[in-house]
JSON list of C-alpha atoms in Angstrom, two decimals:
[
{"chain": "A", "resi": 1, "resn": "LEU", "atom": "CA", "xyz": [119.09, 49.01, 100.20]},
{"chain": "A", "resi": 2, "resn": "GLN", "atom": "CA", "xyz": [121.70, 49.29, 102.92]},
{"chain": "A", "resi": 3, "resn": "PRO", "atom": "CA", "xyz": [121.83, 51.81, 105.73]},
{"chain": "A", "resi": 4, "resn": "ASN", "atom": "CA", "xyz": [124.63, 53.72, 104.03]},
{"chain": "A", "resi": 5, "resn": "VAL", "atom": "CA", "xyz": [123.22, 56.61, 102.01]},
{"chain": "A", "resi": 6, "resn": "SER", "atom": "CA", "xyz": [126.49, 58.06, 100.95]},
{"chain": "A", "resi": 7, "resn": "PRO", "atom": "CA", "xyz": [126.67, 59.31, 97.33]},
{"chain": "A", "resi": 8, "resn": "GLY", "atom": "CA", "xyz": [127.37, 56.30, 95.14]},
{"chain": "A", "resi": 9, "resn": "SER", "atom": "CA", "xyz": [126.52, 53.71, 97.78]},
{"chain": "A", "resi": 10, "resn": "CYS", "atom": "CA", "xyz": [123.30, 52.66, 96.14]},
{"chain": "A", "resi": 11, "resn": "TRP", "atom": "CA", "xyz": [121.82, 49.59, 94.53]},
{"chain": "A", "resi": 12, "resn": "ALA", "atom": "CA", "xyz": [122.00, 50.42, 90.85]},
{"chain": "A", "resi": 13, "resn": "PHE", "atom": "CA", "xyz": [120.44, 48.61, 87.94]},
{"chain": "A", "resi": 14, "resn": "SER", "atom": "CA", "xyz": [120.84, 49.09, 84.23]},
{"chain": "A", "resi": 15, "resn": "GLY", "atom": "CA", "xyz": [118.17, 51.32, 82.50]},
{"chain": "A", "resi": 16, "resn": "HIS", "atom": "CA", "xyz": [115.11, 53.14, 83.78]},
{"chain": "A", "resi": 17, "resn": "GLN", "atom": "CA", "xyz": [113.17, 50.03, 84.81]},
{"chain": "A", "resi": 18, "resn": "GLY", "atom": "CA", "xyz": [113.93, 47.36, 87.23]},
{"chain": "A", "resi": 19, "resn": "GLN", "atom": "CA", "xyz": [112.81, 45.38, 90.23]},
{"chain": "A", "resi": 20, "resn": "VAL", "atom": "CA", "xyz": [114.00, 43.96, 93.56]},
{"chain": "A", "resi": 21, "resn": "VAL", "atom": "CA", "xyz": [112.32, 41.36, 95.79]},
{"chain": "A", "resi": 22, "resn": "ILE", "atom": "CA", "xyz": [112.98, 41.82, 99.48]},
{"chain": "A", "resi": 23, "resn": "LYS", "atom": "CA", "xyz": [112.67, 38.81, 101.89]},
{"chain": "A", "resi": 24, "resn": "LEU", "atom": "CA", "xyz": [111.07, 40.05, 105.10]},
{"chain": "A", "resi": 25, "resn": "PRO", "atom": "CA", "xyz": [112.35, 38.65, 108.44]},
{"chain": "A", "resi": 26, "resn": "ALA", "atom": "CA", "xyz": [108.81, 37.39, 109.20]},
{"chain": "A", "resi": 27, "resn": "ARG", "atom": "CA", "xyz": [105.35, 37.36, 107.53]},
{"chain": "A", "resi": 28, "resn": "VAL", "atom": "CA", "xyz": [104.20, 41.01, 107.56]},
{"chain": "A", "resi": 29, "resn": "HIS", "atom": "CA", "xyz": [100.96, 42.87, 106.85]},
{"chain": "A", "resi": 30, "resn": "PRO", "atom": "CA", "xyz": [102.60, 45.76, 104.93]},
{"chain": "A", "resi": 31, "resn": "THR", "atom": "CA", "xyz": [101.17, 49.25, 105.68]},
{"chain": "A", "resi": 32, "resn": "ALA", "atom": "CA", "xyz": [103.74, 51.55, 104.08]},
{"chain": "A", "resi": 33, "resn": "ILE", "atom": "CA", "xyz": [106.90, 51.70, 101.99]},
{"chain": "A", "resi": 34, "resn": "THR", "atom": "CA", "xyz": [109.67, 54.19, 102.53]},
{"chain": "A", "resi": 35, "resn": "VAL", "atom": "CA", "xyz": [112.10, 55.08, 99.69]},
{"chain": "A", "resi": 36, "resn": "GLN", "atom": "CA", "xyz": [115.30, 57.12, 100.07]},
{"chain": "A", "resi": 37, "resn": "HIS", "atom": "CA", "xyz": [117.63, 58.72, 97.59]},
{"chain": "A", "resi": 38, "resn": "ILE", "atom": "CA", "xyz": [120.36, 61.43, 97.89]},
{"chain": "A", "resi": 39, "resn": "THR", "atom": "CA", "xyz": [119.62, 65.08, 97.38]},
{"chain": "A", "resi": 40, "resn": "LYS", "atom": "CA", "xyz": [121.05, 67.27, 94.56]},
{"chain": "A", "resi": 41, "resn": "ASP", "atom": "CA", "xyz": [123.20, 69.00, 97.17]},
{"chain": "A", "resi": 42, "resn": "VAL", "atom": "CA", "xyz": [125.36, 65.97, 97.84]},
{"chain": "A", "resi": 43, "resn": "SER", "atom": "CA", "xyz": [125.18, 64.34, 94.46]},
{"chain": "A", "resi": 44, "resn": "PRO", "atom": "CA", "xyz": [128.66, 64.54, 92.73]},
{"chain": "A", "resi": 45, "resn": "SER", "atom": "CA", "xyz": [126.89, 65.39, 89.38]},
{"chain": "A", "resi": 46, "resn": "GLY", "atom": "CA", "xyz": [124.53, 67.89, 91.03]},
{"chain": "A", "resi": 47, "resn": "THR", "atom": "CA", "xyz": [121.58, 66.02, 89.65]},
{"chain": "A", "resi": 48, "resn": "VAL", "atom": "CA", "xyz": [119.36, 63.13, 90.89]},
{"chain": "A", "resi": 49, "resn": "ILE", "atom": "CA", "xyz": [118.12, 61.91, 87.45]},
{"chain": "A", "resi": 50, "resn": "SER", "atom": "CA", "xyz": [119.04, 58.38, 88.46]},
{"chain": "A", "resi": 51, "resn": "ALA", "atom": "CA", "xyz": [116.46, 58.42, 91.33]},
{"chain": "A", "resi": 52, "resn": "PRO", "atom": "CA", "xyz": [113.38, 56.15, 90.93]},
{"chain": "A", "resi": 53, "resn": "LYS", "atom": "CA", "xyz": [110.19, 57.99, 89.91]},
{"chain": "A", "resi": 54, "resn": "ASP", "atom": "CA", "xyz": [107.14, 55.70, 89.36]},
{"chain": "A", "resi": 55, "resn": "ILE", "atom": "CA", "xyz": [107.10, 52.69, 91.71]},
{"chain": "A", "resi": 56, "resn": "ALA", "atom": "CA", "xyz": [104.73, 49.84, 92.33]},
{"chain": "A", "resi": 57, "resn": "ALA", "atom": "CA", "xyz": [104.88, 47.50, 95.43]},
{"chain": "A", "resi": 58, "resn": "PHE", "atom": "CA", "xyz": [103.70, 43.94, 95.51]},
{"chain": "A", "resi": 59, "resn": "GLY", "atom": "CA", "xyz": [103.20, 41.44, 98.23]},
{"chain": "A", "resi": 60, "resn": "VAL", "atom": "CA", "xyz": [104.44, 37.94, 97.52]},
{"chain": "A", "resi": 61, "resn": "ASP", "atom": "CA", "xyz": [103.82, 34.81, 99.72]},
{"chain": "A", "resi": 62, "resn": "ALA", "atom": "CA", "xyz": [106.91, 32.87, 98.42]},
{"chain": "A", "resi": 63, "resn": "ALA", "atom": "CA", "xyz": [109.45, 33.35, 95.61]},
{"chain": "A", "resi": 64, "resn": "GLY", "atom": "CA", "xyz": [107.76, 32.95, 92.30]},
{"chain": "A", "resi": 65, "resn": "GLU", "atom": "CA", "xyz": [104.26, 32.90, 93.67]},
{"chain": "A", "resi": 66, "resn": "GLU", "atom": "CA", "xyz": [101.31, 35.17, 92.71]},
{"chain": "A", "resi": 67, "resn": "GLU", "atom": "CA", "xyz": [101.78, 38.81, 93.48]},
{"chain": "A", "resi": 68, "resn": "SER", "atom": "CA", "xyz": [99.30, 41.11, 95.14]},
{"chain": "A", "resi": 69, "resn": "LEU", "atom": "CA", "xyz": [99.45, 44.81, 94.27]},
{"chain": "A", "resi": 70, "resn": "LEU", "atom": "CA", "xyz": [99.89, 46.85, 97.48]},
{"chain": "A", "resi": 71, "resn": "GLY", "atom": "CA", "xyz": [100.16, 50.26, 95.81]},
{"chain": "A", "resi": 72, "resn": "THR", "atom": "CA", "xyz": [101.70, 52.61, 93.32]},
{"chain": "A", "resi": 73, "resn": "PHE", "atom": "CA", "xyz": [103.44, 55.82, 94.12]},
{"chain": "A", "resi": 74, "resn": "THR", "atom": "CA", "xyz": [105.78, 58.47, 92.77]},
{"chain": "A", "resi": 75, "resn": "TYR", "atom": "CA", "xyz": [108.99, 59.42, 94.40]},
{"chain": "A", "resi": 76, "resn": "ASN", "atom": "CA", "xyz": [109.37, 63.22, 94.07]},
{"chain": "A", "resi": 77, "resn": "VAL", "atom": "CA", "xyz": [113.04, 64.41, 93.90]},
{"chain": "A", "resi": 78, "resn": "GLU", "atom": "CA", "xyz": [111.89, 67.89, 94.86]},
{"chain": "A", "resi": 79, "resn": "LYS", "atom": "CA", "xyz": [110.71, 66.72, 98.31]},
{"chain": "A", "resi": 80, "resn": "GLU", "atom": "CA", "xyz": [112.49, 65.22, 101.22]},
{"chain": "A", "resi": 81, "resn": "PRO", "atom": "CA", "xyz": [115.02, 62.48, 100.36]},
{"chain": "A", "resi": 82, "resn": "MET", "atom": "CA", "xyz": [113.29, 59.96, 102.60]},
{"chain": "A", "resi": 83, "resn": "GLN", "atom": "CA", "xyz": [109.57, 59.53, 101.58]},
{"chain": "A", "resi": 84, "resn": "THR", "atom": "CA", "xyz": [106.94, 57.26, 102.98]},
{"chain": "A", "resi": 85, "resn": "PHE", "atom": "CA", "xyz": [103.99, 56.01, 100.99]},
{"chain": "A", "resi": 86, "resn": "PRO", "atom": "CA", "xyz": [100.93, 54.40, 102.73]},
{"chain": "A", "resi": 87, "resn": "LEU", "atom": "CA", "xyz": [99.77, 51.18, 100.93]},
{"chain": "A", "resi": 88, "resn": "LYS", "atom": "CA", "xyz": [96.23, 50.39, 99.98]},
{"chain": "A", "resi": 89, "resn": "ASP", "atom": "CA", "xyz": [94.54, 47.69, 101.97]},
{"chain": "A", "resi": 90, "resn": "VAL", "atom": "CA", "xyz": [94.95, 44.26, 100.40]},
{"chain": "A", "resi": 91, "resn": "LEU", "atom": "CA", "xyz": [91.53, 42.57, 100.49]},
{"chain": "A", "resi": 92, "resn": "PRO", "atom": "CA", "xyz": [91.34, 40.44, 102.36]},
{"chain": "A", "resi": 93, "resn": "PRO", "atom": "CA", "xyz": [94.09, 41.76, 104.57]},
{"chain": "A", "resi": 94, "resn": "ARG", "atom": "CA", "xyz": [96.96, 39.45, 104.66]},
{"chain": "A", "resi": 95, "resn": "ALA", "atom": "CA", "xyz": [100.63, 38.99, 105.45]},
{"chain": "A", "resi": 96, "resn": "PHE", "atom": "CA", "xyz": [103.53, 38.42, 103.02]},
{"chain": "A", "resi": 97, "resn": "SER", "atom": "CA", "xyz": [106.93, 36.85, 103.23]},
{"chain": "A", "resi": 98, "resn": "TYR", "atom": "CA", "xyz": [108.41, 39.06, 100.46]},
{"chain": "A", "resi": 99, "resn": "VAL", "atom": "CA", "xyz": [107.75, 42.48, 99.02]},
{"chain": "A", "resi": 100, "resn": "LYS", "atom": "CA", "xyz": [108.58, 43.32, 95.38]},
{"chain": "A", "resi": 101, "resn": "ILE", "atom": "CA", "xyz": [109.50, 46.79, 94.45]},
{"chain": "A", "resi": 102, "resn": "LEU", "atom": "CA", "xyz": [109.06, 47.51, 90.77]},
{"chain": "A", "resi": 103, "resn": "VAL", "atom": "CA", "xyz": [110.56, 50.73, 89.38]},
{"chain": "A", "resi": 104, "resn": "LYS", "atom": "CA", "xyz": [108.64, 51.69, 86.32]},
{"chain": "A", "resi": 105, "resn": "SER", "atom": "CA", "xyz": [110.63, 54.88, 85.53]},
{"chain": "A", "resi": 106, "resn": "ASN", "atom": "CA", "xyz": [113.39, 57.15, 86.79]},
{"chain": "A", "resi": 107, "resn": "TRP", "atom": "CA", "xyz": [113.88, 60.94, 86.60]},
{"chain": "A", "resi": 108, "resn": "GLY", "atom": "CA", "xyz": [115.66, 60.88, 83.13]},
{"chain": "A", "resi": 109, "resn": "ASN", "atom": "CA", "xyz": [118.84, 58.81, 83.43]},
{"chain": "A", "resi": 110, "resn": "PRO", "atom": "CA", "xyz": [118.84, 56.44, 80.37]},
{"chain": "A", "resi": 111, "resn": "TRP", "atom": "CA", "xyz": [121.79, 54.32, 81.61]},
{"chain": "A", "resi": 112, "resn": "TYR", "atom": "CA", "xyz": [120.98, 53.43, 85.18]},
{"chain": "A", "resi": 113, "resn": "THR", "atom": "CA", "xyz": [118.66, 53.89, 88.24]},
{"chain": "A", "resi": 114, "resn": "CYS", "atom": "CA", "xyz": [119.84, 54.03, 91.85]},
{"chain": "A", "resi": 115, "resn": "ILE", "atom": "CA", "xyz": [117.99, 53.01, 94.94]},
{"chain": "A", "resi": 116, "resn": "TYR", "atom": "CA", "xyz": [119.68, 53.96, 98.28]},
{"chain": "A", "resi": 117, "resn": "ARG", "atom": "CA", "xyz": [117.22, 52.66, 100.80]},
{"chain": "A", "resi": 118, "resn": "VAL", "atom": "CA", "xyz": [113.85, 50.86, 100.92]},
{"chain": "A", "resi": 119, "resn": "GLN", "atom": "CA", "xyz": [111.99, 50.12, 104.12]},
{"chain": "A", "resi": 120, "resn": "VAL", "atom": "CA", "xyz": [108.86, 48.01, 104.54]},
{"chain": "A", "resi": 121, "resn": "HIS", "atom": "CA", "xyz": [106.53, 49.07, 107.43]},
{"chain": "A", "resi": 122, "resn": "GLY", "atom": "CA", "xyz": [103.85, 46.81, 108.85]},
{"chain": "A", "resi": 123, "resn": "ARG", "atom": "CA", "xyz": [102.60, 44.40, 111.44]},
{"chain": "A", "resi": 124, "resn": "ARG", "atom": "CA", "xyz": [103.98, 40.95, 112.01]},
{"chain": "A", "resi": 125, "resn": "GLU", "atom": "CA", "xyz": [101.44, 38.16, 111.48]}
]
């Protein structure tokens, strides 16, 4: 979740499912989410099975409050390492203070999943 995308410099969590809640610097109307992982070419193991696969994004007004589904998408390890996913419109359109990223599966690593970078795109309220 940091600017450093060197091999091993990721936010790792145990297993193939996990979540992270990101506090935004201001209330934002989210329009897209960008996810980044390393490529097979720079991976020390030669694989990227720890990359997230199926992901859901939620808008949250405040920690612990009701979540609004913004969209679901699949990170494809065969494509570019930085992938941007447009989010569906939340009806009515609204701004959020937090975005929750829920990783539902990875590309086959049973022990851990790594996320290198997540970016939230949108308009400030």
